[in-house]
Amino acid sequence: MAYQFQFGSVFAGFDQLLWGAWLTVVLSAAGIALGLALGILGGWGRAQGPRWLAWTIAVYVELIRNTPFLVQLFLVFFGLPSLGIRMSAGSAALLTLTINTGAYCTEIIRAGIEAVPRGQIEAGRALGLTRFHVFRFLILFPALRTVYPALASQFTLMMLATSVVSQISAEELTFAANFMQSRTFRSFEIYAVVTVMYLVLALAFRGFFRGIHWLAFERGR
């Protein structure tokens, strides 16, 4: 029996998919900002912090990088209520994305910090700069410039990973697709359209990060 494609029902509810795509962008942007901030702190702690802090951060990084994101998500959403900590699906999704992204960013930024020439740091201290200013102007900026391609790739992967949070009913693109599929039963058509939408989002993210790279590191050189 030949399958008949029917995209009409998909495009009839296309506004739901667009709203889900927008929520994916919002969730990704928040996760990127918070994860990057956590990664900068973690990268500094691993590269230049006291030994006890470096070891603590190393345990956190290894724990996150060697366990599935879905299990981390379930632990936050289903596990924390056992300890009396309850949060909405959206909050749990954002918290898990931040913790997960922060671990990967920590390792990426640590590598960038360790690539900064030692003489550059000593020169800043010789000029009387405080440790904060040395880190801000002589370490962080060159480190981010070095590892920016890796960070941009990680952020794009994180955006795609937001599809997993639909498992706890956090609203984003995949959740919207699942909702439509449960009512139209046009699985192929819906997920084919969603695949294209994720592809467009990924390309848009890559283009956005290329623009940021030019503005931050290339313009005026």
mmCIF file with all atom_site columns, N, CA and C in Angstrom, residues 102-160:
data_model
loop_
_atom_site.group_PDB
_atom_site.id
_atom_site.type_symbol
_atom_site.label_atom_id
_atom_site.label_alt_id
_atom_site.label_comp_id
_atom_site.label_asym_id
_atom_site.label_entity_id
_atom_site.label_seq_id
_atom_site.pdbx_PDB_ins_code
_atom_site.Cartn_x
_atom_site.Cartn_y
_atom_site.Cartn_z
_atom_site.occupancy
_atom_site.B_iso_or_equiv
_atom_site.pdbx_formal_charge
_atom_site.auth_seq_id
_atom_site.auth_comp_id
_atom_site.auth_asym_id
_atom_site.auth_atom_id
_atom_site.pdbx_PDB_model_num
ATOM 1   N N  . GLY A 1 102 ? 28.428 24.126 31.079 1.00 0.00 ? 102 GLY A N  1
ATOM 2   C CA . GLY A 1 102 ? 29.508 24.671 31.885 1.00 0.00 ? 102 GLY A CA 1
ATOM 3   C C  . GLY A 1 102 ? 30.674 23.724 32.020 1.00 0.00 ? 102 GLY A C  1
ATOM 4   N N  . ALA A 1 103 ? 30.395 22.421 32.130 1.00 0.00 ? 103 ALA A N  1
ATOM 5   C CA . ALA A 1 103 ? 31.473 21.440 32.256 1.00 0.00 ? 103 ALA A CA 1
ATOM 6   C C  . ALA A 1 103 ? 32.321 21.385 30.984 1.00 0.00 ? 103 ALA A C  1
ATOM 7   N N  . TYR A 1 104 ? 31.665 21.345 29.828 1.00 0.00 ? 104 TYR A N  1
ATOM 8   C CA . TYR A 1 104 ? 32.405 21.301 28.574 1.00 0.00 ? 104 TYR A CA 1
ATOM 9   C C  . TYR A 1 104 ? 33.154 22.607 28.329 1.00 0.00 ? 104 TYR A C  1
ATOM 10  N N  . CYS A 1 105 ? 32.508 23.740 28.650 1.00 0.00 ? 105 CYS A N  1
ATOM 11  C CA . CYS A 1 105 ? 33.179 25.032 28.472 1.00 0.00 ? 105 CYS A CA 1
ATOM 12  C C  . CYS A 1 105 ? 34.381 25.157 29.409 1.00 0.00 ? 105 CYS A C  1
ATOM 13  N N  . THR A 1 106 ? 34.283 24.583 30.599 1.00 0.00 ? 106 THR A N  1
ATOM 14  C CA . THR A 1 106 ? 35.405 24.628 31.535 1.00 0.00 ? 106 THR A CA 1
ATOM 15  C C  . THR A 1 106 ? 36.661 24.031 30.920 1.00 0.00 ? 106 THR A C  1
ATOM 16  N N  . GLU A 1 107 ? 36.524 22.865 30.316 1.00 0.00 ? 107 GLU A N  1
ATOM 17  C CA . GLU A 1 107 ? 37.688 22.216 29.716 1.00 0.00 ? 107 GLU A CA 1
ATOM 18  C C  . GLU A 1 107 ? 38.204 22.980 28.507 1.00 0.00 ? 107 GLU A C  1
ATOM 19  N N  . ILE A 1 108 ? 37.288 23.507 27.709 1.00 0.00 ? 108 ILE A N  1
ATOM 20  C CA . ILE A 1 108 ? 37.700 24.264 26.520 1.00 0.00 ? 108 ILE A CA 1
ATOM 21  C C  . ILE A 1 108 ? 38.440 25.525 26.933 1.00 0.00 ? 108 ILE A C  1
ATOM 22  N N  . ILE A 1 109 ? 37.889 26.263 27.884 1.00 0.00 ? 109 ILE A N  1
ATOM 23  C CA . ILE A 1 109 ? 38.506 27.521 28.310 1.00 0.00 ? 109 ILE A CA 1
ATOM 24  C C  . ILE A 1 109 ? 39.800 27.261 29.071 1.00 0.00 ? 109 ILE A C  1
ATOM 25  N N  . ARG A 1 110 ? 39.847 26.193 29.842 1.00 0.00 ? 110 ARG A N  1
ATOM 26  C CA . ARG A 1 110 ? 41.094 25.850 30.530 1.00 0.00 ? 110 ARG A CA 1
ATOM 27  C C  . ARG A 1 110 ? 42.228 25.664 29.535 1.00 0.00 ? 110 ARG A C  1
ATOM 28  N N  . ALA A 1 111 ? 41.925 24.980 28.433 1.00 0.00 ? 111 ALA A N  1
ATOM 29  C CA . ALA A 1 111 ? 42.949 24.781 27.411 1.00 0.00 ? 111 ALA A CA 1
ATOM 30  C C  . ALA A 1 111 ? 43.400 26.121 26.826 1.00 0.00 ? 111 ALA A C  1
ATOM 31  N N  . GLY A 1 112 ? 42.451 27.038 26.644 1.00 0.00 ? 112 GLY A N  1
ATOM 32  C CA . GLY A 1 112 ? 42.807 28.356 26.127 1.00 0.00 ? 112 GLY A CA 1
ATOM 33  C C  . GLY A 1 112 ? 43.670 29.139 27.103 1.00 0.00 ? 112 GLY A C  1
ATOM 34  N N  . ILE A 1 113 ? 43.333 29.066 28.386 1.00 0.00 ? 113 ILE A N  1
ATOM 35  C CA . ILE A 1 113 ? 44.109 29.778 29.403 1.00 0.00 ? 113 ILE A CA 1
ATOM 36  C C  . ILE A 1 113 ? 45.539 29.253 29.456 1.00 0.00 ? 113 ILE A C  1
ATOM 37  N N  . GLU A 1 114 ? 45.681 27.936 29.392 1.00 0.00 ? 114 GLU A N  1
ATOM 38  C CA . GLU A 1 114 ? 47.013 27.348 29.459 1.00 0.00 ? 114 GLU A CA 1
ATOM 39  C C  . GLU A 1 114 ? 47.836 27.612 28.209 1.00 0.00 ? 114 GLU A C  1
ATOM 40  N N  . ALA A 1 115 ? 47.174 28.049 27.116 1.00 0.00 ? 115 ALA A N  1
ATOM 41  C CA . ALA A 1 115 ? 47.893 28.365 25.889 1.00 0.00 ? 115 ALA A CA 1
ATOM 42  C C  . ALA A 1 115 ? 48.435 29.792 25.879 1.00 0.00 ? 115 ALA A C  1
ATOM 43  N N  . VAL A 1 116 ? 48.001 30.621 26.838 1.00 0.00 ? 116 VAL A N  1
ATOM 44  C CA . VAL A 1 116 ? 48.496 31.998 26.908 1.00 0.00 ? 116 VAL A CA 1
ATOM 45  C C  . VAL A 1 116 ? 49.961 31.984 27.340 1.00 0.00 ? 116 VAL A C  1
ATOM 46  N N  . PRO A 1 117 ? 50.853 32.674 26.621 1.00 0.00 ? 117 PRO A N  1
ATOM 47  C CA . PRO A 1 117 ? 52.276 32.674 26.976 1.00 0.00 ? 117 PRO A CA 1
ATOM 48  C C  . PRO A 1 117 ? 52.510 33.169 28.410 1.00 0.00 ? 117 PRO A C  1
ATOM 49  N N  . ARG A 1 118 ? 53.365 32.470 29.138 1.00 0.00 ? 118 ARG A N  1
ATOM 50  C CA . ARG A 1 118 ? 53.654 32.835 30.520 1.00 0.00 ? 118 ARG A CA 1
ATOM 51  C C  . ARG A 1 118 ? 54.278 34.218 30.614 1.00 0.00 ? 118 ARG A C  1
ATOM 52  N N  . GLY A 1 119 ? 55.103 34.555 29.637 1.00 0.00 ? 119 GLY A N  1
ATOM 53  C CA . GLY A 1 119 ? 55.755 35.854 29.664 1.00 0.00 ? 119 GLY A CA 1
ATOM 54  C C  . GLY A 1 119 ? 54.778 37.006 29.588 1.00 0.00 ? 119 GLY A C  1
ATOM 55  N N  . GLN A 1 120 ? 53.671 36.801 28.899 1.00 0.00 ? 120 GLN A N  1
ATOM 56  C CA . GLN A 1 120 ? 52.653 37.837 28.789 1.00 0.00 ? 120 GLN A CA 1
ATOM 57  C C  . GLN A 1 120 ? 52.025 38.123 30.150 1.00 0.00 ? 120 GLN A C  1
ATOM 58  N N  . ILE A 1 121 ? 51.810 37.063 30.917 1.00 0.00 ? 121 ILE A N  1
ATOM 59  C CA . ILE A 1 121 ? 51.229 37.219 32.250 1.00 0.00 ? 121 ILE A CA 1
ATOM 60  C C  . ILE A 1 121 ? 52.218 37.908 33.187 1.00 0.00 ? 121 ILE A C  1
ATOM 61  N N  . GLU A 1 122 ? 53.477 37.491 33.127 1.00 0.00 ? 122 GLU A N  1
ATOM 62  C CA . GLU A 1 122 ? 54.486 38.096 33.993 1.00 0.00 ? 122 GLU A CA 1
ATOM 63  C C  . GLU A 1 122 ? 54.705 39.559 33.654 1.00 0.00 ? 122 GLU A C  1
ATOM 64  N N  . ALA A 1 123 ? 54.589 39.904 32.372 1.00 0.00 ? 123 ALA A N  1
ATOM 65  C CA . ALA A 1 123 ? 54.740 41.305 31.971 1.00 0.00 ? 123 ALA A CA 1
ATOM 66  C C  . ALA A 1 123 ? 53.629 42.159 32.569 1.00 0.00 ? 123 ALA A C  1
ATOM 67  N N  . GLY A 1 124 ? 52.408 41.634 32.590 1.00 0.00 ? 124 GLY A N  1
ATOM 68  C CA . GLY A 1 124 ? 51.296 42.368 33.176 1.00 0.00 ? 124 GLY A CA 1
ATOM 69  C C  . GLY A 1 124 ? 51.489 42.589 34.665 1.00 0.00 ? 124 GLY A C  1
ATOM 70  N N  . ARG A 1 125 ? 51.985 41.578 35.353 1.00 0.00 ? 125 ARG A N  1
ATOM 71  C CA . ARG A 1 125 ? 52.227 41.727 36.787 1.00 0.00 ? 125 ARG A CA 1
ATOM 72  C C  . ARG A 1 125 ? 53.364 42.709 37.049 1.00 0.00 ? 125 ARG A C  1
ATOM 73  N N  . ALA A 1 126 ? 54.356 42.718 36.159 1.00 0.00 ? 126 ALA A N  1
ATOM 74  C CA . ALA A 1 126 ? 55.475 43.648 36.319 1.00 0.00 ? 126 ALA A CA 1
ATOM 75  C C  . ALA A 1 126 ? 55.025 45.096 36.152 1.00 0.00 ? 126 ALA A C  1
ATOM 76  N N  . LEU A 1 127 ? 53.958 45.297 35.375 1.00 0.00 ? 127 LEU A N  1
ATOM 77  C CA . LEU A 1 127 ? 53.425 46.641 35.173 1.00 0.00 ? 127 LEU A CA 1
ATOM 78  C C  . LEU A 1 127 ? 52.509 47.084 36.314 1.00 0.00 ? 127 LEU A C  1
ATOM 79  N N  . GLY A 1 128 ? 52.307 46.207 37.284 1.00 0.00 ? 128 GLY A N  1
ATOM 80  C CA . GLY A 1 128 ? 51.514 46.567 38.445 1.00 0.00 ? 128 GLY A CA 1
ATOM 81  C C  . GLY A 1 128 ? 50.037 46.261 38.317 1.00 0.00 ? 128 GLY A C  1
ATOM 82  N N  . LEU A 1 129 ? 49.644 45.497 37.323 1.00 0.00 ? 129 LEU A N  1
ATOM 83  C CA . LEU A 1 129 ? 48.243 45.148 37.170 1.00 0.00 ? 129 LEU A CA 1
ATOM 84  C C  . LEU A 1 129 ? 47.824 44.174 38.267 1.00 0.00 ? 129 LEU A C  1
ATOM 85  N N  . THR A 1 130 ? 46.586 44.313 38.714 1.00 0.00 ? 130 THR A N  1
ATOM 86  C CA . THR A 1 130 ? 46.071 43.376 39.705 1.00 0.00 ? 130 THR A CA 1
ATOM 87  C C  . THR A 1 130 ? 45.825 42.026 39.049 1.00 0.00 ? 130 THR A C  1
ATOM 88  N N  . ARG A 1 131 ? 45.641 41.000 39.873 1.00 0.00 ? 131 ARG A N  1
ATOM 89  C CA . ARG A 1 131 ? 45.381 39.663 39.337 1.00 0.00 ? 131 ARG A CA 1
ATOM 90  C C  . ARG A 1 131 ? 44.112 39.642 38.506 1.00 0.00 ? 131 ARG A C  1
ATOM 91  N N  . PHE A 1 132 ? 43.112 40.423 38.946 1.00 0.00 ? 132 PHE A N  1
ATOM 92  C CA . PHE A 1 132 ? 41.856 40.482 38.194 1.00 0.00 ? 132 PHE A CA 1
ATOM 93  C C  . PHE A 1 132 ? 42.081 41.077 36.811 1.00 0.00 ? 132 PHE A C  1
ATOM 94  N N  . HIS A 1 133 ? 42.818 42.191 36.751 1.00 0.00 ? 133 HIS A N  1
ATOM 95  C CA . HIS A 1 133 ? 43.051 42.845 35.469 1.00 0.00 ? 133 HIS A CA 1
ATOM 96  C C  . HIS A 1 133 ? 43.959 42.008 34.573 1.00 0.00 ? 133 HIS A C  1
ATOM 97  N N  . VAL A 1 134 ? 44.915 41.313 35.157 1.00 0.00 ? 134 VAL A N  1
ATOM 98  C CA . VAL A 1 134 ? 45.748 40.407 34.366 1.00 0.00 ? 134 VAL A CA 1
ATOM 99  C C  . VAL A 1 134 ? 44.889 39.326 33.740 1.00 0.00 ? 134 VAL A C  1
ATOM 100 N N  . PHE A 1 135 ? 43.988 38.766 34.545 1.00 0.00 ? 135 PHE A N  1
ATOM 101 C CA . PHE A 1 135 ? 43.131 37.703 34.017 1.00 0.00 ? 135 PHE A CA 1
ATOM 102 C C  . PHE A 1 135 ? 42.184 38.248 32.962 1.00 0.00 ? 135 PHE A C  1
ATOM 103 N N  . ARG A 1 136 ? 41.594 39.406 33.218 1.00 0.00 ? 136 ARG A N  1
ATOM 104 C CA . ARG A 1 136 ? 40.602 39.953 32.297 1.00 0.00 ? 136 ARG A CA 1
ATOM 105 C C  . ARG A 1 136 ? 41.204 40.368 30.958 1.00 0.00 ? 136 ARG A C  1
ATOM 106 N N  . PHE A 1 137 ? 42.331 41.090 31.005 1.00 0.00 ? 137 PHE A N  1
ATOM 107 C CA . PHE A 1 137 ? 42.856 41.686 29.784 1.00 0.00 ? 137 PHE A CA 1
ATOM 108 C C  . PHE A 1 137 ? 43.955 40.857 29.108 1.00 0.00 ? 137 PHE A C  1
ATOM 109 N N  . LEU A 1 138 ? 44.738 40.127 29.896 1.00 0.00 ? 138 LEU A N  1
ATOM 110 C CA . LEU A 1 138 ? 45.895 39.435 29.336 1.00 0.00 ? 138 LEU A CA 1
ATOM 111 C C  . LEU A 1 138 ? 45.716 37.927 29.218 1.00 0.00 ? 138 LEU A C  1
ATOM 112 N N  . ILE A 1 139 ? 44.712 37.389 29.884 1.00 0.00 ? 139 ILE A N  1
ATOM 113 C CA . ILE A 1 139 ? 44.504 35.933 29.844 1.00 0.00 ? 139 ILE A CA 1
ATOM 114 C C  . ILE A 1 139 ? 43.188 35.575 29.175 1.00 0.00 ? 139 ILE A C  1
ATOM 115 N N  . LEU A 1 140 ? 42.085 36.153 29.667 1.00 0.00 ? 140 LEU A N  1
ATOM 116 C CA . LEU A 1 140 ? 40.763 35.715 29.210 1.00 0.00 ? 140 LEU A CA 1
ATOM 117 C C  . LEU A 1 140 ? 40.536 36.006 27.731 1.00 0.00 ? 140 LEU A C  1
ATOM 118 N N  . PHE A 1 141 ? 40.813 37.223 27.303 1.00 0.00 ? 141 PHE A N  1
ATOM 119 C CA . PHE A 1 141 ? 40.538 37.578 25.912 1.00 0.00 ? 141 PHE A CA 1
ATOM 120 C C  . PHE A 1 141 ? 41.361 36.732 24.936 1.00 0.00 ? 141 PHE A C  1
ATOM 121 N N  . PRO A 1 142 ? 42.689 36.624 25.115 1.00 0.00 ? 142 PRO A N  1
ATOM 122 C CA . PRO A 1 142 ? 43.457 35.744 24.208 1.00 0.00 ? 142 PRO A CA 1
ATOM 123 C C  . PRO A 1 142 ? 43.009 34.286 24.282 1.00 0.00 ? 142 PRO A C  1
ATOM 124 N N  . ALA A 1 143 ? 42.620 33.834 25.484 1.00 0.00 ? 143 ALA A N  1
ATOM 125 C CA . ALA A 1 143 ? 42.178 32.447 25.636 1.00 0.00 ? 143 ALA A CA 1
ATOM 126 C C  . ALA A 1 143 ? 40.889 32.208 24.858 1.00 0.00 ? 143 ALA A C  1
ATOM 127 N N  . LEU A 1 144 ? 39.929 33.131 24.986 1.00 0.00 ? 144 LEU A N  1
ATOM 128 C CA . LEU A 1 144 ? 38.672 32.984 24.260 1.00 0.00 ? 144 LEU A CA 1
ATOM 129 C C  . LEU A 1 144 ? 38.890 33.051 22.749 1.00 0.00 ? 144 LEU A C  1
ATOM 130 N N  . ARG A 1 145 ? 39.805 33.903 22.314 1.00 0.00 ? 145 ARG A N  1
ATOM 131 C CA . ARG A 1 145 ? 40.090 33.992 20.882 1.00 0.00 ? 145 ARG A CA 1
ATOM 132 C C  . ARG A 1 145 ? 40.665 32.674 20.370 1.00 0.00 ? 145 ARG A C  1
ATOM 133 N N  . THR A 1 146 ? 41.492 32.024 21.163 1.00 0.00 ? 146 THR A N  1
ATOM 134 C CA . THR A 1 146 ? 42.112 30.764 20.751 1.00 0.00 ? 146 THR A CA 1
ATOM 135 C C  . THR A 1 146 ? 41.098 29.637 20.647 1.00 0.00 ? 146 THR A C  1
ATOM 136 N N  . VAL A 1 147 ? 40.192 29.561 21.617 1.00 0.00 ? 147 VAL A N  1
ATOM 137 C CA . VAL A 1 147 ? 39.275 28.414 21.688 1.00 0.00 ? 147 VAL A CA 1
ATOM 138 C C  . VAL A 1 147 ? 37.894 28.739 21.140 1.00 0.00 ? 147 VAL A C  1
ATOM 139 N N  . TYR A 1 148 ? 37.715 29.921 20.564 1.00 0.00 ? 148 TYR A N  1
ATOM 140 C CA . TYR A 1 148 ? 36.381 30.324 20.120 1.00 0.00 ? 148 TYR A CA 1
ATOM 141 C C  . TYR A 1 148 ? 35.730 29.320 19.161 1.00 0.00 ? 148 TYR A C  1
ATOM 142 N N  . PRO A 1 149 ? 36.443 28.789 18.152 1.00 0.00 ? 149 PRO A N  1
ATOM 143 C CA . PRO A 1 149 ? 35.798 27.805 17.264 1.00 0.00 ? 149 PRO A CA 1
ATOM 144 C C  . PRO A 1 149 ? 35.233 26.600 18.021 1.00 0.00 ? 149 PRO A C  1
ATOM 145 N N  . ALA A 1 150 ? 35.990 26.122 19.012 1.00 0.00 ? 150 ALA A N  1
ATOM 146 C CA . ALA A 1 150 ? 35.508 24.980 19.800 1.00 0.00 ? 150 ALA A CA 1
ATOM 147 C C  . ALA A 1 150 ? 34.295 25.365 20.629 1.00 0.00 ? 150 ALA A C  1
ATOM 148 N N  . LEU A 1 151 ? 34.301 26.567 21.184 1.00 0.00 ? 151 LEU A N  1
ATOM 149 C CA . LEU A 1 151 ? 33.148 27.026 21.962 1.00 0.00 ? 151 LEU A CA 1
ATOM 150 C C  . LEU A 1 151 ? 31.915 27.157 21.073 1.00 0.00 ? 151 LEU A C  1
ATOM 151 N N  . ALA A 1 152 ? 32.091 27.738 19.886 1.00 0.00 ? 152 ALA A N  1
ATOM 152 C CA . ALA A 1 152 ? 30.959 27.915 18.973 1.00 0.00 ? 152 ALA A CA 1
ATOM 153 C C  . ALA A 1 152 ? 30.357 26.569 18.584 1.00 0.00 ? 152 ALA A C  1
ATOM 154 N N  . SER A 1 153 ? 31.203 25.590 18.331 1.00 0.00 ? 153 SER A N  1
ATOM 155 C CA . SER A 1 153 ? 30.707 24.249 17.996 1.00 0.00 ? 153 SER A CA 1
ATOM 156 C C  . SER A 1 153 ? 29.959 23.636 19.172 1.00 0.00 ? 153 SER A C  1
ATOM 157 N N  . GLN A 1 154 ? 30.491 23.821 20.373 1.00 0.00 ? 154 GLN A N  1
ATOM 158 C CA . GLN A 1 154 ? 29.839 23.282 21.560 1.00 0.00 ? 154 GLN A CA 1
ATOM 159 C C  . GLN A 1 154 ? 28.483 23.925 21.782 1.00 0.00 ? 154 GLN A C  1
ATOM 160 N N  . PHE A 1 155 ? 28.367 25.217 21.537 1.00 0.00 ? 155 PHE A N  1
ATOM 161 C CA . PHE A 1 155 ? 27.097 25.909 21.726 1.00 0.00 ? 155 PHE A CA 1
ATOM 162 C C  . PHE A 1 155 ? 26.059 25.439 20.707 1.00 0.00 ? 155 PHE A C  1
ATOM 163 N N  . THR A 1 156 ? 26.498 25.187 19.481 1.00 0.00 ? 156 THR A N  1
ATOM 164 C CA . THR A 1 156 ? 25.570 24.675 18.465 1.00 0.00 ? 156 THR A CA 1
ATOM 165 C C  . THR A 1 156 ? 25.080 23.282 18.837 1.00 0.00 ? 156 THR A C  1
ATOM 166 N N  . LEU A 1 157 ? 25.988 22.449 19.333 1.00 0.00 ? 157 LEU A N  1
ATOM 167 C CA . LEU A 1 157 ? 25.595 21.110 19.780 1.00 0.00 ? 157 LEU A CA 1
ATOM 168 C C  . LEU A 1 157 ? 24.631 21.196 20.958 1.00 0.00 ? 157 LEU A C  1
ATOM 169 N N  . MET A 1 158 ? 24.861 22.162 21.832 1.00 0.00 ? 158 MET A N  1
ATOM 170 C CA . MET A 1 158 ? 23.964 22.333 22.966 1.00 0.00 ? 158 MET A CA 1
ATOM 171 C C  . MET A 1 158 ? 22.567 22.708 22.507 1.00 0.00 ? 158 MET A C  1
ATOM 172 N N  . MET A 1 159 ? 22.485 23.571 21.487 1.00 0.00 ? 159 MET A N  1
ATOM 173 C CA . MET A 1 159 ? 21.173 23.935 20.957 1.00 0.00 ? 159 MET A CA 1
ATOM 174 C C  . MET A 1 159 ? 20.445 22.695 20.451 1.00 0.00 ? 159 MET A C  1
ATOM 175 N N  . LEU A 1 160 ? 21.154 21.835 19.734 1.00 0.00 ? 160 LEU A N  1
ATOM 176 C CA . LEU A 1 160 ? 20.529 20.615 19.238 1.00 0.00 ? 160 LEU A CA 1
ATOM 177 C C  . LEU A 1 160 ? 20.138 19.682 20.382 1.00 0.00 ? 160 LEU A C  1
#
